[in-house]
XYZ file of C-alpha atoms in Angstrom:
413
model
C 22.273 28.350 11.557
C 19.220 26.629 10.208
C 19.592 24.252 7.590
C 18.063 24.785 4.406
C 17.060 22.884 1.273
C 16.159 23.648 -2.272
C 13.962 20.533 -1.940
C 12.894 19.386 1.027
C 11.585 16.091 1.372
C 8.963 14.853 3.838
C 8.903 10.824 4.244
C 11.606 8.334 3.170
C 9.688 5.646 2.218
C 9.117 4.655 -1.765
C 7.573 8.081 -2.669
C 10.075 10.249 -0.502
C 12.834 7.681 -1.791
C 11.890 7.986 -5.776
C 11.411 12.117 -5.545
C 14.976 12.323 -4.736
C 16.579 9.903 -7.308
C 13.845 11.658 -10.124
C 14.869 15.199 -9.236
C 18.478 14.205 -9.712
C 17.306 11.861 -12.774
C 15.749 15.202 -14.462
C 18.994 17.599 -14.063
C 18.447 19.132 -10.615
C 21.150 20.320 -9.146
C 20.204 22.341 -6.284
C 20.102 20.683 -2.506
C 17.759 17.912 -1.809
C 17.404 16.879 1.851
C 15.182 13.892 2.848
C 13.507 13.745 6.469
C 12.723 10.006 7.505
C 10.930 9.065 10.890
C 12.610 5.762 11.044
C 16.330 5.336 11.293
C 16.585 3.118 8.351
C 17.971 3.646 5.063
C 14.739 4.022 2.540
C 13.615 0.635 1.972
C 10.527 -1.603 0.604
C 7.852 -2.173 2.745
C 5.783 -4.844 1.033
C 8.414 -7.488 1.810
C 7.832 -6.240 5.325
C 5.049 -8.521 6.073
C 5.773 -11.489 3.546
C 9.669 -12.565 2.463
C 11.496 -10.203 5.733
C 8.764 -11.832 8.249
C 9.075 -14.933 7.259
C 12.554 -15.249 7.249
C 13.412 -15.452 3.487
C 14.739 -11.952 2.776
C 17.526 -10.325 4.297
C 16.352 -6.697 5.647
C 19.654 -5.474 3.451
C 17.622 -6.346 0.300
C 15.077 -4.377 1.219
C 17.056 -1.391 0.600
C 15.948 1.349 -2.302
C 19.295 2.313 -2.313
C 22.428 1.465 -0.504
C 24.107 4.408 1.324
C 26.924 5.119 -0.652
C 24.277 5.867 -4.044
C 22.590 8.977 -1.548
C 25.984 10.337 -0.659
C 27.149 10.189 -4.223
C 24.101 11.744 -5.361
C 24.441 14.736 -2.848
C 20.846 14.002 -1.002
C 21.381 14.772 2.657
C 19.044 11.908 4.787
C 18.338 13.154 8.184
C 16.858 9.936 9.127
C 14.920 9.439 12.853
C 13.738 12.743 12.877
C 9.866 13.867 12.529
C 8.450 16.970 11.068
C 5.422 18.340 13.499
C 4.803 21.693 11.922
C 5.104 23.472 8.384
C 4.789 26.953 7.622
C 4.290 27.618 4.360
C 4.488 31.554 4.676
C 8.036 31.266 5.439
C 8.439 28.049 3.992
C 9.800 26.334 6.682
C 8.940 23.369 8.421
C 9.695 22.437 12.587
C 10.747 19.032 13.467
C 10.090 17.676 17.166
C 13.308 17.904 18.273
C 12.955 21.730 18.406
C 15.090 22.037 14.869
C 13.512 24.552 11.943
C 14.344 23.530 8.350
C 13.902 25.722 5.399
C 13.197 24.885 1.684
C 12.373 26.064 -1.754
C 10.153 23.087 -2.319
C 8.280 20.628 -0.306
C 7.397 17.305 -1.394
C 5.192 15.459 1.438
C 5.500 11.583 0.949
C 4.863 10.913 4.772
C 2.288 8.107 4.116
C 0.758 7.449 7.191
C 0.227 5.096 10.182
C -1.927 1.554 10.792
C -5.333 2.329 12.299
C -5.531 1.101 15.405
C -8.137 -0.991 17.012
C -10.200 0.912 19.234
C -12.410 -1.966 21.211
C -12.126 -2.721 24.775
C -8.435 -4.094 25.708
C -6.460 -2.172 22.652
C -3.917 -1.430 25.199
C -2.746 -4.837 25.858
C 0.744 -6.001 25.123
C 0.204 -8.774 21.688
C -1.408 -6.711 19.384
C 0.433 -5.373 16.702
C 0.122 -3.553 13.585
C 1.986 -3.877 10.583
C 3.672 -0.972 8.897
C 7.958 -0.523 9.426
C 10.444 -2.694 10.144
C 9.926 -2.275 13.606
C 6.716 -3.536 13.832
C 7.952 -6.617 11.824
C 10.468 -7.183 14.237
C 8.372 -6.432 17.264
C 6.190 -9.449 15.731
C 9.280 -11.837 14.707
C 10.212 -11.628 18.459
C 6.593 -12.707 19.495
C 6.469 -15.854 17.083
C 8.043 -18.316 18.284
C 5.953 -18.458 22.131
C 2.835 -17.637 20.035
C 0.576 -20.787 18.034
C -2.942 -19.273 17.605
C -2.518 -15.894 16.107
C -5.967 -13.783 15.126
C -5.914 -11.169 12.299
C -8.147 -8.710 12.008
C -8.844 -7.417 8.588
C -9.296 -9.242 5.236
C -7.698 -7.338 2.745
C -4.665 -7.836 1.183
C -2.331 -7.205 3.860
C -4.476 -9.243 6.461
C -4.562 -12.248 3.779
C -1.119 -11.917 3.172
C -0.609 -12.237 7.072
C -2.369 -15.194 7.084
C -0.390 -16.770 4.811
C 3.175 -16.037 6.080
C 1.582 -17.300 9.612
C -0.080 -20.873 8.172
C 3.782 -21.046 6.394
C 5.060 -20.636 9.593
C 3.359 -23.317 11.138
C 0.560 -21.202 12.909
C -3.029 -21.567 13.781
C -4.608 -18.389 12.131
C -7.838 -17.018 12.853
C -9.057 -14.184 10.599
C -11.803 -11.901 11.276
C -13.569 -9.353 8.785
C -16.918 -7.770 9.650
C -17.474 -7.765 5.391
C -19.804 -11.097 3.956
C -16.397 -11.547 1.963
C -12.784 -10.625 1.866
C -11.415 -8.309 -0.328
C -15.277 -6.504 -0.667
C -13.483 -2.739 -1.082
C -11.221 -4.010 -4.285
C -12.314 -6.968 -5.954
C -15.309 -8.765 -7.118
C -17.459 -12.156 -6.093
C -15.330 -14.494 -7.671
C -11.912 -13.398 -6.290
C -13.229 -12.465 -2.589
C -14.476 -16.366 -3.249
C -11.194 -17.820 -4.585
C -8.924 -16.614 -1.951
C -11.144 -17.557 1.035
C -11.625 -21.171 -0.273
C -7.620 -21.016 -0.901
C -6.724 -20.040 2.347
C -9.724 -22.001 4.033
C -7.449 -25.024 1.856
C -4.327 -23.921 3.436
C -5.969 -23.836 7.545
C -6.932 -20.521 7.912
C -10.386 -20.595 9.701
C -12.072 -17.179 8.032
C -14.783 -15.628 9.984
C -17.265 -13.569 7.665
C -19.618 -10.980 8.717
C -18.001 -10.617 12.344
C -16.753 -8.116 14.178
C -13.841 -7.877 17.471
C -15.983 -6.877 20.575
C -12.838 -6.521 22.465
C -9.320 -7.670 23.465
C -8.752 -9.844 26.926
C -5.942 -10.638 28.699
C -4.060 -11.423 31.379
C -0.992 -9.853 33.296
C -0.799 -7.005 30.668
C -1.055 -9.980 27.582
C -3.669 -10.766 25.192
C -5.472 -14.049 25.444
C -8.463 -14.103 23.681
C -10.624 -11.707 21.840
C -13.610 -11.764 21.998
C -16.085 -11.044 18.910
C -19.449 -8.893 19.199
C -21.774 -12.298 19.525
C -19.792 -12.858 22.859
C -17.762 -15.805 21.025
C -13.919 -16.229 22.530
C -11.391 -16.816 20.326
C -8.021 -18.093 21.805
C -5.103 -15.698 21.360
C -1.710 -15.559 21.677
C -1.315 -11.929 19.483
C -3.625 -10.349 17.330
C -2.428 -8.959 13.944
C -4.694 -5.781 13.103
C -4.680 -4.580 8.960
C -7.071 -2.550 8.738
C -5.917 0.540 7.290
C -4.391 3.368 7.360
C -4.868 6.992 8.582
C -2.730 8.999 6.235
C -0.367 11.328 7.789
C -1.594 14.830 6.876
C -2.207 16.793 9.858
C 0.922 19.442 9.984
C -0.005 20.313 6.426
C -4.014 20.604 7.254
C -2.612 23.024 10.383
C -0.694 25.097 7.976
C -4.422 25.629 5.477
C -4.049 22.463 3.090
C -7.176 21.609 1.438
C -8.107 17.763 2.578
C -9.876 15.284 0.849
C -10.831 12.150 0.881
C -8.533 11.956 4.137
C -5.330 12.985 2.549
C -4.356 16.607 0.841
C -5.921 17.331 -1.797
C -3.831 17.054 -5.084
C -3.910 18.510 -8.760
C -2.584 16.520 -12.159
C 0.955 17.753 -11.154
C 1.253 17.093 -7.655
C 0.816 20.634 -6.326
C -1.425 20.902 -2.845
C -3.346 23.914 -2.488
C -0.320 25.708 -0.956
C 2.486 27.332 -3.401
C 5.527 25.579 -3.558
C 4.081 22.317 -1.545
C 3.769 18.781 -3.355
C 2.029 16.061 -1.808
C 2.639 11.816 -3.391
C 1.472 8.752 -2.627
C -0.750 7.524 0.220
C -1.583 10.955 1.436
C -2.055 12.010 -2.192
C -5.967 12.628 -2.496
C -5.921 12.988 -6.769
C -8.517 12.885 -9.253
C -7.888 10.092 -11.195
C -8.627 10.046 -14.889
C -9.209 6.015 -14.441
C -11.766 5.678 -11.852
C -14.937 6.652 -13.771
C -15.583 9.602 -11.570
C -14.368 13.211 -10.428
C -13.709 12.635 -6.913
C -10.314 12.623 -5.378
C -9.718 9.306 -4.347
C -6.176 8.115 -2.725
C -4.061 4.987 -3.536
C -2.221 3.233 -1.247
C 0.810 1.265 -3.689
C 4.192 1.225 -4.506
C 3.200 2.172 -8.371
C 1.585 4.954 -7.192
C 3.603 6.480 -5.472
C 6.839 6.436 -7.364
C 4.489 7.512 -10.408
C 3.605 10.619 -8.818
C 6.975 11.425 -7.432
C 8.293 11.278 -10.863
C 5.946 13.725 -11.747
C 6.459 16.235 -8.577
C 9.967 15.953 -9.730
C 9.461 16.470 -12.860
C 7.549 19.833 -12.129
C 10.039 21.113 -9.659
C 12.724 21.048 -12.270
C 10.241 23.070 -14.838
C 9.161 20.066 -17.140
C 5.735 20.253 -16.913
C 3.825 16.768 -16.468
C 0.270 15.503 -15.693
C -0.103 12.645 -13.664
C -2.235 9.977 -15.481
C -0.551 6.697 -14.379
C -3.311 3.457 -14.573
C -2.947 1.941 -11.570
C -1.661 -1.565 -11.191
C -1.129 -3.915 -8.289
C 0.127 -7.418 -7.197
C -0.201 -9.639 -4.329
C 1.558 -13.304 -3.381
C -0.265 -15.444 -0.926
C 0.769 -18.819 -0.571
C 1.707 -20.437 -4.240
C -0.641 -18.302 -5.789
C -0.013 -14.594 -7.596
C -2.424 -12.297 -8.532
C -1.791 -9.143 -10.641
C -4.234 -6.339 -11.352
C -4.654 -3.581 -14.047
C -6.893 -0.509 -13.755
C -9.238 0.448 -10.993
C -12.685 -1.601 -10.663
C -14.520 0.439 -8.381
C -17.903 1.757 -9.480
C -17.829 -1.416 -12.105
C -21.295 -2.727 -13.605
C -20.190 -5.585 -15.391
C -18.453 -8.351 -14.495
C -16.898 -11.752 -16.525
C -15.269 -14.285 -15.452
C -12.083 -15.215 -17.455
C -11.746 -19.279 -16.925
C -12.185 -21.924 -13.675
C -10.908 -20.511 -10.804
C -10.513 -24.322 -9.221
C -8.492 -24.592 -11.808
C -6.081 -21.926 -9.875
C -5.536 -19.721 -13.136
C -8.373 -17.548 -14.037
C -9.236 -13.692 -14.498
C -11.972 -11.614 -13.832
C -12.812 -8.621 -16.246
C -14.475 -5.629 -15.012
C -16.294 -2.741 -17.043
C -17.723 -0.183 -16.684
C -20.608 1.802 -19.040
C -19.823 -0.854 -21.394
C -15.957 -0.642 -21.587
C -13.259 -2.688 -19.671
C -11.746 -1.019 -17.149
C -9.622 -3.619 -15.046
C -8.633 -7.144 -14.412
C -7.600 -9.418 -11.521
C -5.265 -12.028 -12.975
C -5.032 -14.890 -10.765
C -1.781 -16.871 -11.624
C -2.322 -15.921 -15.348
C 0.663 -13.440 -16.239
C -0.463 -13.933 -20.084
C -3.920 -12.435 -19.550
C -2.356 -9.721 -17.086
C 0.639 -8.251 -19.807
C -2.058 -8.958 -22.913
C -5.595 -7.762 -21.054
C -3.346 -4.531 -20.296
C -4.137 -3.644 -23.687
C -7.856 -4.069 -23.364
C -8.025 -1.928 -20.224
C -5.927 1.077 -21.840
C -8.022 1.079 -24.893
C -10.928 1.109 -23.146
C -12.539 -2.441 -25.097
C -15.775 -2.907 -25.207
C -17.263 -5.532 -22.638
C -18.458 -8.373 -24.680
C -19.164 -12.286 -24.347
C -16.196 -12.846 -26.445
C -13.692 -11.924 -23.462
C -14.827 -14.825 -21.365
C -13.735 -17.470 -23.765
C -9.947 -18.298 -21.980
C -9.156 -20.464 -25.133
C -8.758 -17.199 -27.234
C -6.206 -14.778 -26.516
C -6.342 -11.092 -25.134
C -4.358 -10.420 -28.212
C -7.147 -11.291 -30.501
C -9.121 -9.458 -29.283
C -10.516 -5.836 -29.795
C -7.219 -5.070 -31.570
C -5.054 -5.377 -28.440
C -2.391 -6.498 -30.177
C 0.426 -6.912 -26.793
């Protein structure tokens, strides 16, 4: 007999995870199974490459919830399996063990997978990728034999890397082909700060270079080898460079795409009835980034925002997602938070002395504040959240750190 849910859910990572608890949080009573690749309970995956790699964090904390909270909540995991086709006609999706599922609603949370190098030698045994807790573990085995590690990719999960590896005790080599780090998401003065902060710590930071290709020996990397013929030592090569969102059985089945993902309205709903697509794959119009097009965000916040709100539309309560983004990132001793989306911005002031290793940076945009990166400043980050959400006007004023958010504009938080 083939197995059939009222709510099917597709990915068991933080958005899969959170649509389950919020249908159950919202009255639904109907059956809620939840397909995960991975055999794992749902757990976090930002620890994955910081506190779990480097030892610190027990992989049981990294649970969402332990098993006895899905059994008591009557959501049926049916972890290790992977869902290759979906047919939304009969609403049914086929998983690659030959299985057929049914469902009254789908939620897709499937995320997606690391982009993978593509240069010469990509098939050689030492490079690895960052994503589950297999790849951490893959990489935890490789550690101890390995002393010069290269990463490829300098944004926040290639920094992050870096760090764990220089804590570890490792020479670290990272590569980006950008004149500065961090040149998608943040400004100057940040892409500047955390280069001369992990430049302090060892790292040796390559700007404006690119990987030509991988070399080894005996099936092993060794080196790789950047495009102005330079050789870099290797022992592995830790690539971040993305991710390719994990979309295709939907776009089979006559999803709209965009923006690489499927293509979202305000309540979660793809362009196919009774199909809901969240978080990394989600591509949404977002009423905070200063423009129409569907763009997709890959965070925790985001995607347990929007699978409150799928959830909240599957059980009839009708809700708009409008969530301002936030985001946070440890490195070393050092925290920064983030409010609001900067891209597009026009204006730019800097909040303090960043050698001073607490400062902010204020974006706007046509004359209004629209984010901040808080560097090791938690005061400016839970007052300056204020400014962003009432849209403040950009002024002089806001660079002076000796006066308070607060003060400010009428932010009074």
């Amino acid at each position: 007999m083939m197995a059939q849910y009222d709510v099917l859910i597709v990915g068991a990572g933080h958005g899969g995870a959170q649509a389950a608890i919020a249908l159950r949080k919202n009255g639904f009573a109907g059956t809620i199974g939840l397909v995960g690749a991975e055999l794992e309970l749902p757990y976090e995956r930002p620890p994955l490459s910081k506190e779990y790699l480097a030892g610190e964090k027990a992989f049981e904390r990294l649970l969402i919830r332990q098993k006895s909270f899905w059994d008591q909540k009557a959501i049926e995991l049916r972890l290790g399996q992977a869902v290759i086709a979906v047919n939304p006609g009969n609403r049914t999706v086929g998983l690659r063990d030959g299985v057929t599922i049914g469902f009254g609603d789908l939620v897709w949370a499937a995320g997606g997978t690391p982009r993978q190098l593509q240069c010469d030698g990509h098939h050689l045994g030492g490079l690895h990728y960052m994503r589950t807790r297999a790849d951490a573990d893959a990489l935890e085995r490789r550690l101890p034999a390995a002393e010069r590690i290269v990463i490829v990719g300098g944004g926040y999960i290639g920094l992050e890397a870096a760090a764990v590896m220089r804590k570890l005790g490792k020479a670290v080599t990272l590569i980006e082909t950008a004149d500065r780090v961090l040149a998608r998401v943040a400004g100057e003065p940040l892409s500047r700060f955390f280069e001369r902060l992990h430049r302090a710590h060892g790292v040796d930071i390559r700007l404006n270079a690119s990987v030509n290709g991988l070399v080894g020996r005996q099936g092993q990397i060794e080196a790789v080898r950047l495009a102005d013929g330079e050789m870099l030592p290797a022992d592995l090569v830790i690539a971040g460079v993305g991710i390719v969102p994990a979309v295709e059985p939907l776009v089979t089945a006559g999803a709209t795409a965009s923006a690489g993902g499927l293509w979202v309205d305000a309540g979660m709903k793809t362009s196919l009835d009774h199909v809901y697509a969240i978080g990394d794959c989600a591509a949404h119009s977002n009423l905070h980034a200063g423009h129409d097009e569907p763009i997709r965000l890959e965070s925790v916040q985001n995607a347990n925002d929007q699978a409150v709100v799928a959830a909240r539309n599957i059980c009839g309560i009708e809700t708009f997602y409008d969530a301002r983004p936030w985001f946070w990132s440890h490195q070393y001793d050092t925290r920064l938070q983030t409010i609001g989306l900067a891209a597009g911005f026009d204006a730019m002031l800097l909040r303090g002395d960043p050698d001073s290793g607490s400062f902010s940076v204020i974006y706007g945009r046509g004359g209004r504040v629209v984010a901040l990166d808080c560097v090791n400043n938690t005061k400016d980050y839970v007052q300056g959240r204020g400014l962003v959400e009432a849209g403040a006007l950009m002024s002089a004023a806001l660079a002076d750190a000796s006066v308070p958010f607060k003060a400010l504009n009428g932010a009074d938080q």
